[in-house]
PDB file of C-alpha atoms in Angstrom:
ATOM      1  CA  MET A   1     120.165  50.662 116.021  1.00 49.00           C
ATOM      2  CA  SER A   2     116.577  50.329 117.568  1.00 52.00           C
ATOM      3  CA  GLY A   3     113.610  51.152 116.373  1.00 58.00           C
ATOM      4  CA  LYS A   4     112.633  54.654 117.366  1.00 61.00           C
ATOM      5  CA  GLY A   5     116.602  54.688 116.787  1.00 68.00           C
ATOM      6  CA  ARG A   6     115.755  53.971 113.593  1.00 77.00           C
ATOM      7  CA  GLY A   7     112.279  55.542 113.011  1.00 76.00           C
ATOM      8  CA  LEU A   8     114.054  58.556 113.692  1.00 75.00           C
ATOM      9  CA  ALA A   9     117.331  58.744 111.499  1.00 77.00           C
ATOM     10  CA  ILE A  10     114.646  57.993 108.833  1.00 83.00           C
ATOM     11  CA  ALA A  11     112.485  61.155 110.219  1.00 78.00           C
ATOM     12  CA  ALA A  12     115.962  63.375 110.172  1.00 74.00           C
ATOM     13  CA  VAL A  13     116.651  62.538 106.579  1.00 81.00           C
ATOM     14  CA  VAL A  14     113.371  63.530 105.319  1.00 82.00           C
ATOM     15  CA  VAL A  15     112.749  66.686 107.963  1.00 79.00           C
ATOM     16  CA  GLY A  16     116.006  68.554 105.727  1.00 77.00           C
ATOM     17  CA  VAL A  17     116.217  66.992 102.978  1.00 84.00           C
ATOM     18  CA  VAL A  18     112.031  68.255 102.552  1.00 83.00           C
ATOM     19  CA  GLY A  19     113.525  72.357 104.439  1.00 74.00           C
ATOM     20  CA  VAL A  20     116.757  72.421 101.672  1.00 82.00           C
ATOM     21  CA  LEU A  21     114.611  71.908  98.656  1.00 81.00           C
ATOM     22  CA  LEU A  22     111.723  74.107 100.881  1.00 77.00           C
ATOM     23  CA  GLY A  23     114.969  76.815 101.013  1.00 74.00           C
ATOM     24  CA  LEU A  24     116.725  75.836  97.230  1.00 81.00           C
ATOM     25  CA  GLY A  25     112.615  76.321  96.169  1.00 77.00           C
ATOM     26  CA  GLY A  26     111.951  79.686  98.335  1.00 71.00           C
ATOM     27  CA  ALA A  27     115.249  81.546  97.423  1.00 74.00           C
ATOM     28  CA  GLY A  28     115.820  80.295  92.965  1.00 76.00           C
ATOM     29  CA  TYR A  29     112.225  82.260  93.415  1.00 64.00           C
ATOM     30  CA  ALA A  30     113.281  85.101  94.811  1.00 68.00           C
ATOM     31  CA  ARG A  31     115.631  85.950  93.039  1.00 74.00           C
ATOM     32  CA  ALA A  32     115.224  85.410  90.537  1.00 73.00           C
ATOM     33  CA  GLY A  33     111.080  86.760  91.159  1.00 79.00           C
ATOM     34  CA  TYR A  34     112.117  90.385  92.611  1.00 87.00           C
ATOM     35  CA  GLY A  35     114.668  92.020  93.771  1.00 89.00           C
ATOM     36  CA  GLY A  36     115.742  95.498  95.870  1.00 87.00           C
ATOM     37  CA  SER A  37     117.163  98.416  94.588  1.00 90.00           C
ATOM     38  CA  VAL A  38     117.805 102.337  96.544  1.00 92.00           C
ATOM     39  CA  MET A  39     115.982 105.502  95.781  1.00 93.00           C
ATOM     40  CA  ARG A  40     117.941 108.323  94.754  1.00 90.00           C
ATOM     41  CA  GLY A  41     118.194 111.469  93.359  1.00 90.00           C
ATOM     42  CA  GLU A  42     114.938 113.566  93.048  1.00 93.00           C
ATOM     43  CA  SER A  43     112.529 112.570  90.439  1.00 93.00           C
ATOM     44  CA  MET A  44     110.033 110.585  92.286  1.00 95.00           C
ATOM     45  CA  ARG A  45     109.143 112.732  95.098  1.00 93.00           C
ATOM     46  CA  PRO A  46     106.881 112.641  97.397  1.00 93.00           C
ATOM     47  CA  THR A  47     106.389 109.137  96.384  1.00 95.00           C
ATOM     48  CA  TYR A  48     109.415 107.721  96.848  1.00 95.00           C
ATOM     49  CA  ARG A  49     112.265 109.902  98.850  1.00 94.00           C
ATOM     50  CA  PRO A  50     116.142 109.421  98.287  1.00 94.00           C
ATOM     51  CA  GLY A  51     117.537 106.652 100.112  1.00 93.00           C
ATOM     52  CA  ASP A  52     113.957 105.012 100.521  1.00 94.00           C
ATOM     53  CA  ARG A  53     113.777 101.038  99.564  1.00 92.00           C
ATOM     54  CA  ILE A  54     112.157  99.794  97.410  1.00 93.00           C
ATOM     55  CA  MET A  55     111.447  96.434  96.272  1.00 93.00           C
ATOM     56  CA  PHE A  56     110.117  95.555  92.559  1.00 95.00           C
ATOM     57  CA  GLU A  57     109.542  92.198  90.686  1.00 94.00           C
ATOM     58  CA  ARG A  58     111.648  91.517  87.545  1.00 94.00           C
ATOM     59  CA  ILE A  59     108.737  91.897  84.459  1.00 92.00           C
ATOM     60  CA  ASP A  60     109.802  92.220  81.091  1.00 87.00           C
ATOM     61  CA  GLY A  61     108.043  95.812  79.603  1.00 88.00           C
ATOM     62  CA  SER A  62     105.158  93.068  78.002  1.00 90.00           C
ATOM     63  CA  GLN A  63     103.765  93.926  81.332  1.00 93.00           C
ATOM     64  CA  VAL A  64     103.636  96.800  81.944  1.00 95.00           C
ATOM     65  CA  ARG A  65     100.352  99.567  82.030  1.00 95.00           C
ATOM     66  CA  ARG A  66     100.192 103.103  82.850  1.00 96.00           C
ATOM     67  CA  GLY A  67     100.981 104.428  85.825  1.00 95.00           C
ATOM     68  CA  ASP A  68     103.687 101.599  87.050  1.00 97.00           C
ATOM     69  CA  VAL A  69     106.825 102.978  88.448  1.00 97.00           C
ATOM     70  CA  VAL A  70     109.229 101.365  86.686  1.00 97.00           C
ATOM     71  CA  LEU A  71     113.026 100.856  86.565  1.00 96.00           C
ATOM     72  CA  PHE A  72     115.022 100.617  83.847  1.00 96.00           C
ATOM     73  CA  SER A  73     118.182 100.986  81.802  1.00 95.00           C
ATOM     74  CA  ALA A  74     119.012 103.364  79.631  1.00 94.00           C
ATOM     75  CA  PRO A  75     123.309 104.613  79.500  1.00 94.00           C
ATOM     76  CA  ASP A  76     123.147 105.171  75.582  1.00 92.00           C
ATOM     77  CA  ARG A  77     120.823 107.868  77.350  1.00 92.00           C
ATOM     78  CA  TYR A  78     122.140 108.642  80.887  1.00 91.00           C
ATOM     79  CA  GLY A  79     125.751 107.527  80.178  1.00 89.00           C
ATOM     80  CA  PHE A  80     125.354 105.015  83.238  1.00 90.00           C
ATOM     81  CA  ASP A  81     124.446 101.419  83.918  1.00 86.00           C
ATOM     82  CA  ASP A  82     122.330 101.949  86.601  1.00 89.00           C
ATOM     83  CA  LEU A  83     119.372 101.445  86.709  1.00 93.00           C
ATOM     84  CA  LEU A  84     116.747 104.583  86.858  1.00 95.00           C
ATOM     85  CA  VAL A  85     113.102 104.671  88.949  1.00 96.00           C
ATOM     86  CA  GLU A  86     110.076 106.984  87.048  1.00 97.00           C
ATOM     87  CA  ARG A  87     106.391 106.231  86.397  1.00 97.00           C
ATOM     88  CA  VAL A  88     104.850 105.156  82.878  1.00 97.00           C
ATOM     89  CA  VAL A  89     102.467 108.049  82.211  1.00 96.00           C
ATOM     90  CA  ALA A  90     101.470 106.426  77.721  1.00 97.00           C
ATOM     91  CA  VAL A  91     103.019 103.555  76.318  1.00 97.00           C
ATOM     92  CA  GLY A  92     102.112 102.283  71.851  1.00 96.00           C
ATOM     93  CA  GLY A  93      99.512 104.032  70.232  1.00 96.00           C
ATOM     94  CA  ASP A  94      99.301 106.117  73.391  1.00 97.00           C
ATOM     95  CA  ARG A  95      99.315 110.166  72.581  1.00 97.00           C
ATOM     96  CA  ILE A  96     100.323 112.397  74.846  1.00 96.00           C
ATOM     97  CA  SER A  97     101.265 116.018  75.409  1.00 94.00           C
ATOM     98  CA  CYS A  98     101.321 119.473  77.848  1.00 90.00           C
ATOM     99  CA  CYS A  99      99.566 120.820  79.005  1.00 83.00           C
ATOM    100  CA  THR A 100      96.167 122.806  80.094  1.00 79.00           C
ATOM    101  CA  GLY A 101      97.182 125.159  81.724  1.00 70.00           C
ATOM    102  CA  LYS A 102     100.192 125.901  84.268  1.00 69.00           C
ATOM    103  CA  GLY A 103     100.625 125.094  88.278  1.00 64.00           C
ATOM    104  CA  PRO A 104      98.911 122.735  90.012  1.00 67.00           C
ATOM    105  CA  GLY A 105      96.148 123.910  87.249  1.00 68.00           C
ATOM    106  CA  GLY A 106      97.543 122.499  84.673  1.00 77.00           C
ATOM    107  CA  HIS A 107      97.114 118.126  83.086  1.00 86.00           C
ATOM    108  CA  VAL A 108      98.947 116.736  80.885  1.00 92.00           C
ATOM    109  CA  THR A 109      96.741 114.956  77.934  1.00 93.00           C
ATOM    110  CA  LEU A 110      96.542 110.888  77.345  1.00 96.00           C
ATOM    111  CA  ASN A 111      94.353 110.771  74.342  1.00 96.00           C
ATOM    112  CA  GLY A 112      93.572 114.690  73.921  1.00 93.00           C
ATOM    113  CA  ARG A 113      91.567 113.654  78.071  1.00 93.00           C
ATOM    114  CA  PRO A 114      93.506 114.796  80.850  1.00 92.00           C
ATOM    115  CA  LEU A 115      95.443 113.233  82.970  1.00 92.00           C
ATOM    116  CA  GLN A 116      94.225 113.064  86.474  1.00 91.00           C
ATOM    117  CA  GLU A 117      97.671 113.230  87.948  1.00 92.00           C
ATOM    118  CA  PRO A 118      97.508 112.683  92.518  1.00 92.00           C
ATOM    119  CA  TYR A 119     101.584 111.615  92.875  1.00 92.00           C
ATOM    120  CA  VAL A 120     103.003 114.331  91.408  1.00 92.00           C
ATOM    121  CA  ARG A 121     104.707 116.848  93.588  1.00 89.00           C
ATOM    122  CA  GLY A 122     102.840 119.757  94.263  1.00 85.00           C
ATOM    123  CA  GLY A 123     100.131 119.630  91.766  1.00 84.00           C
ATOM    124  CA  GLN A 124     102.125 120.224  89.283  1.00 84.00           C
ATOM    125  CA  ALA A 125     102.037 118.062  85.607  1.00 83.00           C
ATOM    126  CA  ASP A 126     105.188 119.964  84.521  1.00 83.00           C
ATOM    127  CA  ASP A 127     108.185 122.395  85.585  1.00 69.00           C
ATOM    128  CA  TRP A 128     105.894 125.435  84.184  1.00 53.00           C
ATOM    129  CA  LEU A 129     108.896 127.877  84.594  1.00 53.00           C
ATOM    130  CA  ALA A 130     111.270 125.754  82.510  1.00 59.00           C
ATOM    131  CA  GLY A 131     108.075 126.264  79.871  1.00 61.00           C
ATOM    132  CA  THR A 132     108.500 122.035  78.792  1.00 72.00           C
ATOM    133  CA  HIS A 133     106.001 121.265  75.466  1.00 84.00           C
ATOM    134  CA  TYR A 134     105.796 118.799  74.381  1.00 91.00           C
ATOM    135  CA  ASP A 135     102.662 116.407  71.831  1.00 94.00           C
ATOM    136  CA  VAL A 136     104.687 112.621  71.042  1.00 96.00           C
ATOM    137  CA  ARG A 137     102.761 109.549  69.246  1.00 97.00           C
ATOM    138  CA  VAL A 138     104.167 106.868  70.852  1.00 97.00           C
ATOM    139  CA  PRO A 139     105.895 104.399  69.022  1.00 97.00           C
ATOM    140  CA  GLU A 140     104.982 100.356  69.559  1.00 97.00           C
ATOM    141  CA  GLY A 141     107.007  98.842  71.718  1.00 96.00           C
ATOM    142  CA  ARG A 142     107.423 101.563  73.891  1.00 97.00           C
ATOM    143  CA  LEU A 143     107.401 104.157  76.531  1.00 98.00           C
ATOM    144  CA  PHE A 144     106.948 107.060  77.738  1.00 97.00           C
ATOM    145  CA  LEU A 145     107.897 108.014  81.541  1.00 97.00           C
ATOM    146  CA  LEU A 146     107.273 110.699  83.772  1.00 96.00           C
ATOM    147  CA  GLY A 147     109.777 111.471  87.006  1.00 95.00           C
ATOM    148  CA  ASP A 148     106.521 112.202  89.711  1.00 95.00           C
ATOM    149  CA  ASN A 149     108.147 115.288  90.332  1.00 94.00           C
ATOM    150  CA  ARG A 150     107.830 117.050  87.822  1.00 89.00           C
ATOM    151  CA  GLY A 151     109.964 120.284  88.666  1.00 86.00           C
ATOM    152  CA  ASN A 152     112.782 117.863  88.964  1.00 89.00           C
ATOM    153  CA  ALA A 153     113.170 115.078  87.458  1.00 91.00           C
ATOM    154  CA  ARG A 154     115.267 114.010  83.697  1.00 92.00           C
ATOM    155  CA  ASP A 155     113.041 111.992  82.294  1.00 94.00           C
ATOM    156  CA  SER A 156     111.279 111.799  78.493  1.00 95.00           C
ATOM    157  CA  ARG A 157     111.187 115.671  78.901  1.00 92.00           C
ATOM    158  CA  ALA A 158     115.135 116.114  78.147  1.00 91.00           C
ATOM    159  CA  PHE A 159     115.135 113.653  74.927  1.00 94.00           C
ATOM    160  CA  LEU A 160     112.337 114.751  73.024  1.00 93.00           C
ATOM    161  CA  ASP A 161     114.854 115.197  69.727  1.00 93.00           C
ATOM    162  CA  ASP A 162     115.637 111.198  70.265  1.00 94.00           C
ATOM    163  CA  GLN A 163     111.495 109.566  69.467  1.00 95.00           C
ATOM    164  CA  GLY A 164     110.280 111.720  70.753  1.00 94.00           C
ATOM    165  CA  GLY A 165     111.711 110.866  74.233  1.00 95.00           C
ATOM    166  CA  THR A 166     110.256 107.486  74.710  1.00 97.00           C
ATOM    167  CA  VAL A 167     112.052 104.368  75.247  1.00 97.00           C
ATOM    168  CA  PRO A 168     111.635 100.926  74.042  1.00 97.00           C
ATOM    169  CA  LEU A 169     110.031  97.776  76.311  1.00 97.00           C
ATOM    170  CA  SER A 170     113.412  96.017  76.208  1.00 96.00           C
ATOM    171  CA  ALA A 171     114.803  98.136  79.566  1.00 96.00           C
ATOM    172  CA  VAL A 172     112.619  97.654  81.759  1.00 97.00           C
ATOM    173  CA  ARG A 173     113.913  95.196  84.542  1.00 95.00           C
ATOM    174  CA  GLY A 174     111.335  95.699  87.295  1.00 95.00           C
ATOM    175  CA  ARG A 175     108.059  97.274  88.122  1.00 96.00           C
ATOM    176  CA  VAL A 176     108.506  99.018  91.448  1.00 96.00           C
ATOM    177  CA  ILE A 177     105.697  96.677  94.394  1.00 92.00           C
ATOM    178  CA  ASP A 178     104.075  97.997  97.406  1.00 82.00           C
ATOM    179  CA  ASP A 179     102.056  94.456  98.334  1.00 69.00           C
ATOM    180  CA  TYR A 180     104.251  93.030  99.357  1.00 66.00           C
ATOM    181  CA  THR A 181     102.453  89.542 100.041  1.00 71.00           C
ATOM    182  CA  VAL A 182     104.327  86.922  98.217  1.00 68.00           C
ATOM    183  CA  PRO A 183     107.262  88.268  99.080  1.00 71.00           C
ATOM    184  CA  GLY A 184     106.022  87.993 102.832  1.00 76.00           C
ATOM    185  CA  LEU A 185     105.146  84.130 101.157  1.00 74.00           C
ATOM    186  CA  VAL A 186     108.365  83.031  99.597  1.00 73.00           C
ATOM    187  CA  GLY A 187     110.299  84.875 103.642  1.00 79.00           C
ATOM    188  CA  THR A 188     108.363  82.881 105.003  1.00 85.00           C
ATOM    189  CA  ALA A 189     108.724  79.826 103.558  1.00 77.00           C
ATOM    190  CA  LEU A 190     112.721  80.178 104.078  1.00 82.00           C
ATOM    191  CA  ILE A 191     112.249  80.562 107.497  1.00 87.00           C
ATOM    192  CA  LEU A 192     110.316  77.465 107.540  1.00 82.00           C
ATOM    193  CA  ALA A 193     112.606  75.957 104.637  1.00 80.00           C
ATOM    194  CA  ALA A 194     115.582  76.973 108.124  1.00 87.00           C
ATOM    195  CA  VAL A 195     113.259  75.610 111.302  1.00 85.00           C
ATOM    196  CA  LEU A 196     113.713  71.923 108.796  1.00 81.00           C
ATOM    197  CA  VAL A 197     116.351  71.681 108.186  1.00 84.00           C
ATOM    198  CA  LEU A 198     117.432  72.641 112.241  1.00 86.00           C
ATOM    199  CA  THR A 199     114.564  70.449 113.249  1.00 86.00           C
ATOM    200  CA  GLY A 200     115.893  67.223 110.623  1.00 76.00           C
ATOM    201  CA  VAL A 201     119.504  67.771 112.302  1.00 85.00           C
ATOM    202  CA  GLY A 202     118.258  68.178 116.413  1.00 81.00           C
ATOM    203  CA  LEU A 203     116.598  64.710 115.346  1.00 77.00           C
ATOM    204  CA  GLY A 204     119.489  62.950 114.164  1.00 76.00           C
ATOM    205  CA  ILE A 205     121.197  63.814 116.908  1.00 84.00           C
ATOM    206  CA  ALA A 206     118.616  62.594 118.698  1.00 79.00           C
ATOM    207  CA  ALA A 207     118.611  59.292 116.998  1.00 76.00           C
ATOM    208  CA  VAL A 208     122.864  58.590 117.343  1.00 81.00           C
ATOM    209  CA  ALA A 209     121.862  59.343 120.759  1.00 80.00           C
ATOM    210  CA  VAL A 210     119.185  56.363 120.894  1.00 78.00           C
ATOM    211  CA  ARG A 211     121.831  54.251 119.584  1.00 75.00           C
ATOM    212  CA  ARG A 212     124.980  54.553 121.601  1.00 77.00           C
ATOM    213  CA  ARG A 213     122.465  54.566 123.922  1.00 76.00           C
ATOM    214  CA  ALA A 214     120.705  50.988 123.214  1.00 69.00           C
ATOM    215  CA  ARG A 215     124.419  49.234 122.900  1.00 69.00           C
ATOM    216  CA  THR A 216     125.423  50.613 126.742  1.00 72.00           C
ATOM    217  CA  LEU A 217     121.514  48.892 127.601  1.00 59.00           C
ATOM    218  CA  VAL A 218     122.927  45.453 125.175  1.00 52.00           C
ATOM    219  CA  PRO A 219     124.111  43.154 128.262  1.00 58.00           C
ATOM    220  CA  PRO A 220     127.173  41.359 128.148  1.00 57.00           C
ATOM    221  CA  ALA A 221     127.528  38.345 126.539  1.00 54.00           C
ATOM    222  CA  PRO A 222     126.810  34.461 129.591  1.00 58.00           C
ATOM    223  CA  PRO A 223     130.845  33.141 129.615  1.00 58.00           C
ATOM    224  CA  TRP A 224     129.750  29.316 128.199  1.00 53.00           C
ATOM    225  CA  VAL A 225     128.563  31.755 125.553  1.00 49.00           C
ATOM    226  CA  MET A 226     132.008  32.730 124.993  1.00 49.00           C
ATOM    227  CA  GLN A 227     133.040  28.874 125.665  1.00 51.00           C
ATOM    228  CA  GLN A 228     134.578  27.148 122.739  1.00 51.00           C
ATOM    229  CA  PRO A 229     133.214  23.551 121.971  1.00 51.00           C
TER     230      PRO A 229
END
């Protein structure tokens, strides 16, 4: 093989391998770190509407903070294994109470202070028509969850007789994200990986073409070279 053909072949292998490794790494990171789902039901209006696509990062309950919107599984309560989407209002050790007033003027109380919740639908801290009242000390290792649509959410309020309606940290499967910077970088890496693999394939084809051309350009041996002594 000519020097040029050999160089192209080496470049093809290097670029192709880098592309494959980058693609596998990016795909593995994306699969392990992130997921996607579709919002079902009305419980998180107006933040998320039915049919909205949501992206979440895979975390465990120990990484959850107040105010996070999480995906969790509670088949023993809801009778199915699908992931549910609700907001973390209180964590282990918190005291959560409802409510100071009714309608838009009412507030959920967290550790003795009114909780500001600009995300709730219509400004209603609770379904004041139903008149739900609770005063829960959240056990350690558990979370109190509410939907943003307090008038149409079957959340912790519906299970107050079971450890105050709280769910264990182990039920959490992920946290909804609105910042797509990291997933965007992963997507860019996957695109770059595809480009590198295709470039490697192109270089490999070029190396074969150069090799074949070099063979055709080699002049035939003189007749006397072929003669036997």
